[in-house]
mmCIF file with all atom_site columns, C-alpha atoms in Angstrom:
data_model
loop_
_atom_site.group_PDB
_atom_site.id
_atom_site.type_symbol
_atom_site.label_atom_id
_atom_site.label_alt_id
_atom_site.label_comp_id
_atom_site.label_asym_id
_atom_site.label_entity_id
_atom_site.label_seq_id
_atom_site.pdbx_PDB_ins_code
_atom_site.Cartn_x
_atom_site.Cartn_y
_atom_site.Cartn_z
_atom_site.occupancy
_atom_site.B_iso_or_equiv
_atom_site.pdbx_formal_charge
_atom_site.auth_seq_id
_atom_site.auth_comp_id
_atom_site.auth_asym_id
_atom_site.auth_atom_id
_atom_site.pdbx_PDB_model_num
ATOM 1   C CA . UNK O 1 1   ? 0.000   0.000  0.000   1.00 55.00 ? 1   UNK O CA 1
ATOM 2   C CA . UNK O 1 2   ? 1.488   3.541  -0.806  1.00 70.00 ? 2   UNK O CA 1
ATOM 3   C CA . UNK O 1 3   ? 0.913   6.030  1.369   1.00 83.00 ? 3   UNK O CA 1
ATOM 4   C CA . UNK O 1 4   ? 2.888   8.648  -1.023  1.00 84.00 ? 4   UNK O CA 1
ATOM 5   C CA . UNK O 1 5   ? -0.101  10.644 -2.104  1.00 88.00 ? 5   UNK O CA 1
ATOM 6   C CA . UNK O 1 6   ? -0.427  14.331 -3.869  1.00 87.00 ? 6   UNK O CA 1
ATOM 7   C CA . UNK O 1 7   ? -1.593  15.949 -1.019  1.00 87.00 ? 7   UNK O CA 1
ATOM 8   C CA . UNK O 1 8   ? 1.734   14.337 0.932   1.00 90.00 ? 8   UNK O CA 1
ATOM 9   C CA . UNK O 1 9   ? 4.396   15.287 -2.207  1.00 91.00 ? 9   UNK O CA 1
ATOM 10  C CA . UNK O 1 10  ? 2.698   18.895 -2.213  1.00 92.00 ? 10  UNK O CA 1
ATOM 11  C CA . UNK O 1 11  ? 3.571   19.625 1.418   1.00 92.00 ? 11  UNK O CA 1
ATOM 12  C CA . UNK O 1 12  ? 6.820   18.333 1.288   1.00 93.00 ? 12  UNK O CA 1
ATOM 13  C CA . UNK O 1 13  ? 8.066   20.697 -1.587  1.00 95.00 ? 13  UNK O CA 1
ATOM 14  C CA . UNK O 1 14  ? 6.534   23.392 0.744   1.00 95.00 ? 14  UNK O CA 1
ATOM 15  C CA . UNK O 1 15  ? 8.224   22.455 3.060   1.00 96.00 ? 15  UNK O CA 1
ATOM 16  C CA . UNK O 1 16  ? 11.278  21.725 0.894   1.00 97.00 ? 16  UNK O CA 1
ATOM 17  C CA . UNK O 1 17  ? 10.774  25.246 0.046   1.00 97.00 ? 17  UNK O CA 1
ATOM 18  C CA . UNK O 1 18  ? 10.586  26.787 3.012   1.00 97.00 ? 18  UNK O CA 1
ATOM 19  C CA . UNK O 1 19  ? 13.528  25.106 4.335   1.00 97.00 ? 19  UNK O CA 1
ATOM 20  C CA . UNK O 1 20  ? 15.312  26.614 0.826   1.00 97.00 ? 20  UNK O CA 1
ATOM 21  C CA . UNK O 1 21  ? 14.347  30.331 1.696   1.00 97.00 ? 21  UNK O CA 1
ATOM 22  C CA . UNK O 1 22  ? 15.828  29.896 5.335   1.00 97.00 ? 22  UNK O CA 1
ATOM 23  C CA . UNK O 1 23  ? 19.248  28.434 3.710   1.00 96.00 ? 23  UNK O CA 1
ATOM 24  C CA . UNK O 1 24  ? 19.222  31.707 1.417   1.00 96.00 ? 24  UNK O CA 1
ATOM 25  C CA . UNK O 1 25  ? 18.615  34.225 4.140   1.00 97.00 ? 25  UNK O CA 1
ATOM 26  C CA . UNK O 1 26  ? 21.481  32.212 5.892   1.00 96.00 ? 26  UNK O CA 1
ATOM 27  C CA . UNK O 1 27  ? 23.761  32.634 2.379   1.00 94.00 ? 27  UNK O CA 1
ATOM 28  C CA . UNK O 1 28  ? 23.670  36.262 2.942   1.00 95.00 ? 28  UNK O CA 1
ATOM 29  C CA . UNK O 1 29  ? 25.563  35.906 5.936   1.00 96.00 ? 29  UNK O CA 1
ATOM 30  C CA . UNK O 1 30  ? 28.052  33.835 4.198   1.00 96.00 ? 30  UNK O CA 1
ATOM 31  C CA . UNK O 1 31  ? 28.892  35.681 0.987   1.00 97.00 ? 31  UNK O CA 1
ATOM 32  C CA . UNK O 1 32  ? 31.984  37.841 2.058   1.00 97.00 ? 32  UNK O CA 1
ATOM 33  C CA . UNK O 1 33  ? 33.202  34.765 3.586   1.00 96.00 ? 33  UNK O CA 1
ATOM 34  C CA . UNK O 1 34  ? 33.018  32.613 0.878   1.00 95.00 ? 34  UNK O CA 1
ATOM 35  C CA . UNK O 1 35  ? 33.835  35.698 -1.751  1.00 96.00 ? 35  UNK O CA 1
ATOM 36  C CA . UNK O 1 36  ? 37.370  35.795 0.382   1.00 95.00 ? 36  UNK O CA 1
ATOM 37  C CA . UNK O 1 37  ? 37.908  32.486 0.378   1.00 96.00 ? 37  UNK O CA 1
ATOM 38  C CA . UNK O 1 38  ? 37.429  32.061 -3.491  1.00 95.00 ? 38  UNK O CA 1
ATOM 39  C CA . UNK O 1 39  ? 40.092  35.506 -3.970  1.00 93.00 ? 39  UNK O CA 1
ATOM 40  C CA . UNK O 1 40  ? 42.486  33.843 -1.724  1.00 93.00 ? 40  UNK O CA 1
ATOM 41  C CA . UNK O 1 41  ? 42.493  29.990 -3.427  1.00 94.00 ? 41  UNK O CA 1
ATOM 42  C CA . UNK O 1 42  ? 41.584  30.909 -7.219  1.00 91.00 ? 42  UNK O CA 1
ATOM 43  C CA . UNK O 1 43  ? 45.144  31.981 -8.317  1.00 89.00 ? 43  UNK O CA 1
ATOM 44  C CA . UNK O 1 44  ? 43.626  34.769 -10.641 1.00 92.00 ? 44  UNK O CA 1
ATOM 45  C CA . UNK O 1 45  ? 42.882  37.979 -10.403 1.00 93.00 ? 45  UNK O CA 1
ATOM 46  C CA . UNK O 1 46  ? 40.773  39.319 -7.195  1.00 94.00 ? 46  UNK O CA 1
ATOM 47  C CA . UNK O 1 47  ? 37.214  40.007 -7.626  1.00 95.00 ? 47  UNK O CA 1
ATOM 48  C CA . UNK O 1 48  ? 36.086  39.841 -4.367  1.00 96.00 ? 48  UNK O CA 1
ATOM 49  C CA . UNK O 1 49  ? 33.502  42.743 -4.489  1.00 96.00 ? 49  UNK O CA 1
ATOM 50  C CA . UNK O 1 50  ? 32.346  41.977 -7.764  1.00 97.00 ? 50  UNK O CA 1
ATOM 51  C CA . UNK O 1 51  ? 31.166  38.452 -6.531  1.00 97.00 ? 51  UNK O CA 1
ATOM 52  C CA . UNK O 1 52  ? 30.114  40.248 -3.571  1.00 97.00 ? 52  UNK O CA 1
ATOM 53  C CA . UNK O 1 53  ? 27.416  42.531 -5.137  1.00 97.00 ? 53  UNK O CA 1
ATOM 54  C CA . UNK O 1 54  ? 26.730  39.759 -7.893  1.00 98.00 ? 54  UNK O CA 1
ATOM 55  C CA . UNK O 1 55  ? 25.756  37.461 -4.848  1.00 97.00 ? 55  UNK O CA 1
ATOM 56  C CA . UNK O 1 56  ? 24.200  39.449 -2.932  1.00 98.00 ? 56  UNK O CA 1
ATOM 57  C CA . UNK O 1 57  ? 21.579  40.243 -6.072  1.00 98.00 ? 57  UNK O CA 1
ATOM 58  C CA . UNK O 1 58  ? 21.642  36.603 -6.938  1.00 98.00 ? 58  UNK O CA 1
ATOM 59  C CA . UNK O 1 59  ? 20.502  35.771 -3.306  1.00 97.00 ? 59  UNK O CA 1
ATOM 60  C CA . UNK O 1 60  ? 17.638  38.209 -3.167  1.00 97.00 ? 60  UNK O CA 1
ATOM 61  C CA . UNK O 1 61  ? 16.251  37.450 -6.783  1.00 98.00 ? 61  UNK O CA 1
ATOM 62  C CA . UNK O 1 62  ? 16.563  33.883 -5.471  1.00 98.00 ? 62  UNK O CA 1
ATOM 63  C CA . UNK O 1 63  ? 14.633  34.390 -2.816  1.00 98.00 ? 63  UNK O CA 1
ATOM 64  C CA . UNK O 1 64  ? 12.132  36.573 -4.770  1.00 98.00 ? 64  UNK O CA 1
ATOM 65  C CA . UNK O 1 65  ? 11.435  33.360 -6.566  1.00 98.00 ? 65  UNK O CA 1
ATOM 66  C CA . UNK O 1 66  ? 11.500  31.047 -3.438  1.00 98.00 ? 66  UNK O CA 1
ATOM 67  C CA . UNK O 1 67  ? 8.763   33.088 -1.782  1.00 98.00 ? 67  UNK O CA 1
ATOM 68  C CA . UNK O 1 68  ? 6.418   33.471 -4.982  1.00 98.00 ? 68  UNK O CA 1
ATOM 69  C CA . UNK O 1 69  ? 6.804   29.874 -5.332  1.00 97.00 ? 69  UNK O CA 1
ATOM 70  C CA . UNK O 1 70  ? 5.582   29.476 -1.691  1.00 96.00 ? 70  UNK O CA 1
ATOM 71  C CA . UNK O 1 71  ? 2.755   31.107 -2.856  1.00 96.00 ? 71  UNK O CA 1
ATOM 72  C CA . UNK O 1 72  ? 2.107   29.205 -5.895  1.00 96.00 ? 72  UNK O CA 1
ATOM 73  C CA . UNK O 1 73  ? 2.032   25.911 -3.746  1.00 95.00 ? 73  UNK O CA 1
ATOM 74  C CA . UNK O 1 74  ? 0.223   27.461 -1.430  1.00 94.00 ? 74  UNK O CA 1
ATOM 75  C CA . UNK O 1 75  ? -2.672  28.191 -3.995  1.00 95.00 ? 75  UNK O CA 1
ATOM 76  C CA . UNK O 1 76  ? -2.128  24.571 -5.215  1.00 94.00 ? 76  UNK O CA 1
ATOM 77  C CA . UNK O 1 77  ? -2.549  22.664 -2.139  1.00 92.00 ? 77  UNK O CA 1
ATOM 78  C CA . UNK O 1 78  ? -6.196  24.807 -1.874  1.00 93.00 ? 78  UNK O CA 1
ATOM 79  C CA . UNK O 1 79  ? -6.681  23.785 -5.167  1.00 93.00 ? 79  UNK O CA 1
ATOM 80  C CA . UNK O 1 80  ? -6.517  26.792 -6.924  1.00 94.00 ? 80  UNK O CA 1
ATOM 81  C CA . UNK O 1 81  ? -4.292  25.637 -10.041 1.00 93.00 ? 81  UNK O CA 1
ATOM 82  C CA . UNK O 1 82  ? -5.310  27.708 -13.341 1.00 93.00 ? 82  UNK O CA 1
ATOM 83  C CA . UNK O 1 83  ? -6.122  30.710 -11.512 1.00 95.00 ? 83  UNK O CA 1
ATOM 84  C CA . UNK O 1 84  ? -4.469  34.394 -12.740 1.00 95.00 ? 84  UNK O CA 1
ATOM 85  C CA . UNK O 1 85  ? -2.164  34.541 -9.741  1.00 97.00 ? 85  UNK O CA 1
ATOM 86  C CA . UNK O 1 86  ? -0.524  31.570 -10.933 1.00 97.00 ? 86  UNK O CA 1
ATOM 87  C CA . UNK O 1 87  ? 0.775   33.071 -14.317 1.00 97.00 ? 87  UNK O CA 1
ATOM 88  C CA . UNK O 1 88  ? 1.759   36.098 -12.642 1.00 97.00 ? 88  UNK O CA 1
ATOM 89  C CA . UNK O 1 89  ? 3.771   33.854 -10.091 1.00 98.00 ? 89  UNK O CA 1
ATOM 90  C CA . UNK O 1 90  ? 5.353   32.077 -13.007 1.00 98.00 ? 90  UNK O CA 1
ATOM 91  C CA . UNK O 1 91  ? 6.333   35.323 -14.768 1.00 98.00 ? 91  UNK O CA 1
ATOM 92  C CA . UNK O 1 92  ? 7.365   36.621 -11.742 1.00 98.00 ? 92  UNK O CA 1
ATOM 93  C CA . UNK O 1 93  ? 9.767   33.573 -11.195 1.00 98.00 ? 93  UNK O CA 1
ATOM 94  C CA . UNK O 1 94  ? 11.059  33.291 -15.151 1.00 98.00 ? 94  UNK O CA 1
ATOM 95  C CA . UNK O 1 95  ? 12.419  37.150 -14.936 1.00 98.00 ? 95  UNK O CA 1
ATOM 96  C CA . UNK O 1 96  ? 14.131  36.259 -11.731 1.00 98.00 ? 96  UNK O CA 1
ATOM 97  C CA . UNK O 1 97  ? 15.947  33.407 -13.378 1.00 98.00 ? 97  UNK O CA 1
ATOM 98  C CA . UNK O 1 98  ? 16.563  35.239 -16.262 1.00 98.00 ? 98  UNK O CA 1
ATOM 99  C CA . UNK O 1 99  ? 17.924  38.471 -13.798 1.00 98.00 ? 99  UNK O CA 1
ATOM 100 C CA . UNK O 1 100 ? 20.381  35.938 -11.853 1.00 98.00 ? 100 UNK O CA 1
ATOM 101 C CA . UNK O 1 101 ? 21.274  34.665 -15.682 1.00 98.00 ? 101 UNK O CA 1
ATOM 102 C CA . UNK O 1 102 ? 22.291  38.049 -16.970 1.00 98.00 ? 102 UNK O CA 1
ATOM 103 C CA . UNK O 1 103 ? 24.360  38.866 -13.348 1.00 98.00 ? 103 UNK O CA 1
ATOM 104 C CA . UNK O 1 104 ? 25.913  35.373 -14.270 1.00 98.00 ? 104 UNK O CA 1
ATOM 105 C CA . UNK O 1 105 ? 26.277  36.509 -17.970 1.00 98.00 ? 105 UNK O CA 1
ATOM 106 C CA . UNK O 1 106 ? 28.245  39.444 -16.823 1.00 98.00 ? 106 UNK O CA 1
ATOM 107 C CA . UNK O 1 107 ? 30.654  37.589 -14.738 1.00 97.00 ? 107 UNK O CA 1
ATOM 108 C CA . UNK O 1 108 ? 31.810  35.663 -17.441 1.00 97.00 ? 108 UNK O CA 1
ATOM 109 C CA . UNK O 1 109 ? 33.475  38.818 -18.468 1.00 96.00 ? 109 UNK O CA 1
ATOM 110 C CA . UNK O 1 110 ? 35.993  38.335 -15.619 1.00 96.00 ? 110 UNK O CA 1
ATOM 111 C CA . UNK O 1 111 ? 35.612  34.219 -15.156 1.00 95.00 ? 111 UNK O CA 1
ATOM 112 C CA . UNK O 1 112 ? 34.551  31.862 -17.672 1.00 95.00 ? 112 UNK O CA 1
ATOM 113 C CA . UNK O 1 113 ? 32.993  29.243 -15.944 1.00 94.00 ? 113 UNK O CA 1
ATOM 114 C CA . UNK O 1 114 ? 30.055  31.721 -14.759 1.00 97.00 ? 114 UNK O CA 1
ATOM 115 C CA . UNK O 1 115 ? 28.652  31.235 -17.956 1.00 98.00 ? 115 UNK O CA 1
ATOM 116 C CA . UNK O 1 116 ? 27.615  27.687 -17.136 1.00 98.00 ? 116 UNK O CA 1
ATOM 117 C CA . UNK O 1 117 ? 25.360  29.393 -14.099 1.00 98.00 ? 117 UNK O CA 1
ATOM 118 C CA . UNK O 1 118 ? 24.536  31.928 -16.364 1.00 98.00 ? 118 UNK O CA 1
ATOM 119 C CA . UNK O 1 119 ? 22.912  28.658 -19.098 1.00 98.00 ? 119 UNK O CA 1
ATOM 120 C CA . UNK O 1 120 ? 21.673  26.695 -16.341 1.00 98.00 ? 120 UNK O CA 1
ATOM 121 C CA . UNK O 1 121 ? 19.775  29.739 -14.921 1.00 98.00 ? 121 UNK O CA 1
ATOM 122 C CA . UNK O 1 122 ? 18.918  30.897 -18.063 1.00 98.00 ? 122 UNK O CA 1
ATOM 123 C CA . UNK O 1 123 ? 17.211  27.240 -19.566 1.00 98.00 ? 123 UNK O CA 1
ATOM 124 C CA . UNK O 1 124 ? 15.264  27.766 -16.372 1.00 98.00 ? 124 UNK O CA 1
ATOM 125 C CA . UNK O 1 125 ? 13.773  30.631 -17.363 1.00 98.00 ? 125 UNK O CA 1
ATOM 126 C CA . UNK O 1 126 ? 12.741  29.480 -20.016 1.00 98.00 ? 126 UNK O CA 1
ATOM 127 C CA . UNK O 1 127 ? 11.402  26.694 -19.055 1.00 98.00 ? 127 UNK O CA 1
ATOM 128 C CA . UNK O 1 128 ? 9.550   28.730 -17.110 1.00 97.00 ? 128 UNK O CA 1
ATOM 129 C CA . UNK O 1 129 ? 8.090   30.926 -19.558 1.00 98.00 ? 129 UNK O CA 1
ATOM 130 C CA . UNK O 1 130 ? 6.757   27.844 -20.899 1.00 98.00 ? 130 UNK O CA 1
ATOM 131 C CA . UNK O 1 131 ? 4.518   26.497 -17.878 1.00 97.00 ? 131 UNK O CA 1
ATOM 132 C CA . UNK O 1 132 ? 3.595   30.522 -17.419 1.00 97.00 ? 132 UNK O CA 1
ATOM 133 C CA . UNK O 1 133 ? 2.356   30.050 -20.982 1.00 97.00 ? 133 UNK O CA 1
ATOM 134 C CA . UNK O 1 134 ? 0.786   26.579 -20.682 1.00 97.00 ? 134 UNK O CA 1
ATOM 135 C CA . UNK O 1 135 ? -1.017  28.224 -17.355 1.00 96.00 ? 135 UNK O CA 1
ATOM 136 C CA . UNK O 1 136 ? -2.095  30.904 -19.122 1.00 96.00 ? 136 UNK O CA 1
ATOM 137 C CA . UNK O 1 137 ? -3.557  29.141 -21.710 1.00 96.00 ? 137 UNK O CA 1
ATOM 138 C CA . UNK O 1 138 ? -4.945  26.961 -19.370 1.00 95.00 ? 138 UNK O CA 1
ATOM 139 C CA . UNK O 1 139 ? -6.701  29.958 -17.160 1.00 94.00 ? 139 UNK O CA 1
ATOM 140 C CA . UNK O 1 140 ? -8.284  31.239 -20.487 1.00 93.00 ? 140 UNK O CA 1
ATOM 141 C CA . UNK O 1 141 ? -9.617  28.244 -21.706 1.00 93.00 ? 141 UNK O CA 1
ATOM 142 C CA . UNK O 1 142 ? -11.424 27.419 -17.833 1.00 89.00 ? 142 UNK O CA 1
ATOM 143 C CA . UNK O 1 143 ? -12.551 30.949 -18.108 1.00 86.00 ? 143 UNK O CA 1
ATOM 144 C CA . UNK O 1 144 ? -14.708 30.535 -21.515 1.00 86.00 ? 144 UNK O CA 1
ATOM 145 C CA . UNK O 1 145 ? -15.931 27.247 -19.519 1.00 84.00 ? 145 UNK O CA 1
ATOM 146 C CA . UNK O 1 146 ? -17.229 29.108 -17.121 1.00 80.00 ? 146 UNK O CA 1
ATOM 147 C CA . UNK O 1 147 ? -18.761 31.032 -19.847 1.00 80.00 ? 147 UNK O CA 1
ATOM 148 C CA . UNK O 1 148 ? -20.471 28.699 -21.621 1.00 76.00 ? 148 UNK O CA 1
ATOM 149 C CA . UNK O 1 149 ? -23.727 27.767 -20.707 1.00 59.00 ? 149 UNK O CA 1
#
């Protein structure tokens, strides 16, 4: 018998969540710590303040996202899916991706490898872009349902 139900695997990525937005607030704490560690082991050029500020607007875009998302489960576990709030949650969420993509973008200028943060974030964006899109779709075609007579 599985007890692994919907209900169960939506309040655990809540929770999952939640648990995400306190390890970000905790990041912020940690950024000039790690930014001076990384200056004093990477052999190149230091850039500590530019990872700094990059970081620091990574962190809060990040958690930006985190909380709209807390919303969007939220509305999910009540069983509001294809409602309005949704799409704007999922835009909300692709332009933060894409934000922390062009920060990442920008620090490939000075080292290389940021560019594969810069992909990965970006691909998530877009991805999604596409669920806002399929939502949207979705909240206009239960709307002219609740039209029709």
């Amino acid at each position: 018998m599985n007890h692994w139900t919907p209900s169960r695997s939506l309040k655990l990525t809540r929770l999952l969540n939640i648990a995400t937005i306190f390890l970000g607030v905790a990041a912020l704490f940690c950024i000039p710590i790690c930014t001076e560690w990384y200056d004093t082991v990477s052999g190149q050029e230091p850039i500590r303040n530019l990872l700094n500020v990059i970081f620091y607007l990574t962190v809060f875009l990040a958690l930006i996202a985190l909380w709209k998302l807390n919303g969007l489960l939220s509305r999910i576990i009540h069983q509001q899916i294809f409602v309005s709030e949704n799409v704007t949650v999922l835009r909300i969420i692709s332009w933060c991706c894409f934000g922390i993509s062009a920060l990442f973008l920008f620090l490939t200028f000075y080292r290389f490898l940021a560019f594969i943060v810069a992909f990965a974030a970006g691909f998530f964006g877009l991805i999604m872009r596409v669920l806002k899109n399929v939502f949207e779709l979705a909240v206009n075609l239960r709307e002219e349902q609740d039209f029709t007579i």
